[in-house]
Amino acid sequence: MTNSLGLREGIGTRAASFNEREMQICTVARMVEDGKTYWVAGGGSPMYAALLGIRLYAPSAQYITEDGVIAPEPMLPFEPVMTMVSSRAGYRALAWGTMNTAGNHAQVGLMDYGILNTLQVDQHGNINSTAIGEYGSGARRFGGPGGADSIAALCWRTILMTDQEKRKFVERVDFISSPGFLDGTEGARERVGLPPDTGPFRVVTPCAMYDYGDPVAHRKLRLVARAPWVSVDDVLEECEFLPVVADDVAVLDSPTEEELEILRTELDPRGQNTGERGTWVIYDADSGEYTRAG
Amino acid sequence: MNVIAEGKAPYLAVDPDGFRAHVREHKQRALTPRLMTAAEAVSRYVAEGDYFAYDCNYFQRGPSTLIREVIRQQKKDLWLCGKFTYVDIGLLAGAGCASKVDCGFFWPGAAVDNRVKDGRLEVYEYSNIVMTLRLQAGAMGLPFLPVRSFGGTDGFEHSGCKLVEDPYTGKPITIVPALNPDVSIIHVQQADVFGNARVFGTGISHEDCALASKKVIVSAEEIVDTEEIRRDPGRTSIPYYAVDAVVHAPMGAWPGNCGGYYGSDTPAVIEAFGAISRDAVEAYVEKYVTPFASDAEMFEKLVGAERLAKLRENETIKDGYRA
């Protein structure tokens, strides 16, 4: 069963303790739709969210990666960082190609969703993974867009995963590495050659979810849901800019034991991505209360 | 064609006619053996100031042995093709071999950051797929190709791409300049002595990389008989006439993996990440490169046969790899 945000109820029993990174992954996993294709950024939360979603909620959803792996049944867990061009990651795929395979398949419209992690996002969903500070010798240099630019430009809908921190949620990113709605004006993406009807769909942080208005009226982030242990004001505190706030901000459900079992024992048993990252949250089933540790 | 906007970064000159002339003059169409050592291949085919491409990367079926040889021979002032790369940019820049990079992606860290800040390394901005598309244009003998991404980014401003009016639809479209690297190095699972090469598993841009480059060095886990190539021609990824040198390099992707042959060496992978993060590439090179005449010697004296055997054992998946 899905609600108006496209979120399912989690399968199973609410877990008694989890961290916010796990919350974020489970939230995205519950959005995965049957029969749709996902181009996931290699490694980390986007891939775990897609795998968890396919495993528990949408068995006929498929994913591809930038090295041209199409619909694999990967052998888990991956070796550290070996989420592309590795035999475990590409195991039992339906087809193997190259990077241009992935790009071309997205360019003809075969990719329904992209899932991306990002360093910094702005009010129009633009993504920075290149440099923090004034571009040039004054900036701190990061790795560049990699495949994210193509994912953000070519998939029909893009889901972004990022942290809910003031310095990461900014009015205008220091550098647009991958496109959101650019300056937010109507037709901005099409004017620079990007395919129509594509673009940002949701932003999911460890304690909140945003869309861009429904229908996409503002092309500006709109807070639509929050985790049960934070208030709307708590979330807004951690934004450099003031996003639109939906009239009725929904409350996200917390991870279940079943989700965490798969995440912790099959997908990320070394806790590389989920173990030490993020604040821990305790759930008391008797009182229904959540307590954020630290 | 009406140019609407264009990036301002320097880019390797686009010259498809010059590339054809080079191919006509230098690519060996006769089936002549071109097997040589890594030292000989790098010495002959990598020159100071070259535009330098490598396929995959130091951790994923990449030409790691050849990269270490480039560092050993201290080839300077290379312009790197940074598509889908982890530590390679940091290693080559940190070892003093690179001065420019076209960036799709690289693993960030002090080794790169410090050199960008003080101007020892210039970065021009692209995305992974824009880079592989540039190579595809080069491999097709064309001056450019259009793409429906990259427009509107700040990377575009710092690239050699242009936004033009598509003469067919009248709509704006980004075009990317063809790339014909001076040299590319590619690691494959199998090749014969002529350079007919087989890549098993997915890849980044090995076919285009080979076809687009003036000089091509292929390193291979195994040298196979040409009869084996002829038995299953559909498995040939790169035909011999694109290849200038073939190097027999067992464990040539170490510390990375090589599909069907061995898994990655996790502690050594983490060590390489660490060298980039702490800008300690010099110490890394002093440990793994300079004390040895070749990778074979490094594997024998430093890594050890037992550890390498374990990595081969770890690679349990064979389906889809090997013929």
Coordinates of N, CA and C in Angstrom, one line a residue, chain A residues 5 10 16 27 30 36 59 64 113 142 176 182 219 229 234 246 265 283 287-288 294:
Chain A
L5 N 2.6 10.2 -1.1 CA 4.0 10.5 -1.5 C 4.7 9.3 -2.2
G10 N 6.3 0.1 5.7 CA 7.4 -0.8 5.8 C 6.8 -2.2 6.1
A16 N 13.8 -1.3 17.1 CA 13.9 -0.6 18.4 C 15.1 0.4 18.3
T27 N 13.7 4.7 3.6 CA 12.7 5.6 3.0 C 12.8 5.5 1.5
R30 N 11.5 2.1 0.1 CA 10.0 2.0 0.0 C 9.4 2.8 -1.1
K36 N 9.7 -0.7 -12.9 CA 10.5 0.5 -13.3 C 12.0 0.2 -13.4
P59 N 9.8 -6.5 -6.6 CA 10.7 -7.6 -7.2 C 10.9 -7.4 -8.7
I64 N 20.4 -0.5 -13.4 CA 21.6 -0.6 -14.2 C 22.7 0.3 -13.5
Y113 N 14.0 6.0 -13.3 CA 14.5 6.8 -12.2 C 16.0 6.8 -12.1
F142 N 36.6 18.6 -5.0 CA 36.0 17.3 -4.9 C 36.0 16.6 -6.3
I176 N 27.4 24.0 -10.2 CA 26.4 23.0 -10.7 C 27.1 21.9 -11.4
L182 N 18.0 24.0 -12.6 CA 18.9 25.1 -13.0 C 18.4 26.4 -12.3
R219 N 9.1 24.4 -9.0 CA 10.5 23.9 -9.3 C 11.5 24.3 -8.1
W229 N 11.0 11.9 14.9 CA 11.8 12.4 16.0 C 12.2 13.9 15.7
D234 N 12.8 21.9 13.3 CA 14.1 21.2 13.4 C 14.7 21.1 12.0
A246 N 4.9 22.1 2.8 CA 3.6 21.7 2.4 C 2.6 21.9 3.5
T265 N 22.9 -7.5 7.3 CA 23.5 -8.8 7.1 C 23.9 -9.1 5.7
Y283 N 13.7 3.6 19.5 CA 12.2 3.6 19.4 C 11.6 2.7 20.5
S287 N 5.6 3.1 24.4 CA 5.2 4.4 24.4 C 5.0 5.1 23.0
G288 N 5.6 4.4 22.0 CA 5.6 5.0 20.7 C 6.5 6.2 20.5
G294 N 22.3 11.7 21.3 CA 23.4 12.6 21.0 C 22.9 13.9 20.2

